[in-house]
Short mmCIF file of C-alpha atoms in Angstrom, two decimals:
data_model
loop_
_atom_site.label_atom_id
_atom_site.label_comp_id
_atom_site.label_asym_id
_atom_site.label_seq_id
_atom_site.Cartn_x
_atom_site.Cartn_y
_atom_site.Cartn_z
CA MET G 1 0.00 0.00 0.00
CA SER G 2 1.40 3.39 -0.94
CA LYS G 3 1.55 6.28 1.48
CA ASP G 4 -1.46 8.59 1.34
CA PHE G 5 -0.56 12.13 2.37
CA GLN G 6 -4.18 13.01 3.16
CA HIS G 7 -4.64 9.95 5.32
CA GLU G 8 -1.47 10.70 7.32
CA ASP G 9 -2.41 14.34 7.99
CA PRO G 10 -3.55 14.73 11.64
CA GLN G 11 -5.92 17.52 10.53
CA ASN G 12 -8.06 14.85 8.84
CA TRP G 13 -8.53 12.87 12.06
CA LYS G 14 -11.08 14.29 14.53
CA TRP G 15 -10.27 13.37 18.14
CA GLY G 16 -7.65 11.05 16.68
CA ILE G 17 -10.18 8.35 15.73
CA PHE G 18 -12.70 9.78 13.22
CA TYR G 19 -11.44 10.28 9.67
CA PHE G 20 -13.02 13.37 8.08
CA ASN G 21 -11.64 14.46 4.71
CA ARG G 22 -13.86 15.99 2.02
CA ALA G 23 -11.07 15.77 -0.58
CA ASP G 24 -10.78 11.98 -0.18
CA TYR G 25 -13.24 10.15 -2.46
CA ARG G 26 -13.05 6.87 -0.46
CA PHE G 27 -15.73 6.22 2.14
CA ILE G 28 -13.91 3.34 3.83
CA VAL G 29 -10.25 3.95 4.68
CA PRO G 30 -7.62 2.13 6.75
CA LYS G 31 -7.30 3.31 10.34
CA ARG G 32 -4.22 5.26 11.41
CA ASN G 33 -2.77 1.97 12.60
CA PRO G 34 -3.54 -0.39 9.68
CA VAL G 35 -3.39 -3.43 11.98
CA MET G 36 -6.57 -2.14 13.66
CA GLY G 37 -8.69 -2.44 10.51
CA TRP G 38 -10.79 0.07 8.61
CA THR G 39 -12.99 3.08 9.38
CA PHE G 40 -15.41 5.38 7.56
CA ASN G 41 -14.61 8.71 5.97
CA PHE G 42 -17.26 10.73 7.79
CA ALA G 43 -17.02 13.54 5.22
CA HIS G 44 -18.37 11.17 2.55
CA PRO G 45 -22.21 10.91 2.50
CA ALA G 46 -22.11 7.13 2.00
CA GLY G 47 -20.22 6.78 5.29
CA TYR G 48 -23.17 8.19 7.23
CA ILE G 49 -25.71 6.08 5.35
CA PHE G 50 -23.75 2.91 6.02
CA LEU G 51 -23.33 3.83 9.69
CA ILE G 52 -27.08 4.47 10.08
CA ILE G 53 -27.88 1.11 8.47
CA ILE G 54 -25.56 -0.68 10.90
CA ILE G 55 -27.09 1.10 13.89
CA LEU G 56 -30.63 0.31 12.72
CA LEU G 57 -29.75 -3.37 12.25
CA ILE G 58 -28.38 -3.50 15.80
CA VAL G 59 -31.43 -1.74 17.26
CA PHE G 60 -33.88 -4.01 15.41
CA GLN G 61 -31.94 -7.08 16.46
CA ILE G 62 -32.05 -6.02 20.12
CA ALA G 63 -35.75 -5.09 19.88
CA SER G 64 -36.69 -8.45 18.39
CA ALA G 65 -34.84 -10.45 21.05
#
């Protein structure tokens, strides 16, 4: 994987854990420590939609139990 200057910039990480970069077209990006997995680009609209879907699935699963 090549270095991504936007991904490495601390200005694009809110509170050190939320990636927020309007110039980055990806909506899923590797975390700052790639061993930890992936995260959403919260500046991308699809990131919010995907997050809402996940939350709704969890809520409906808990409600049906």
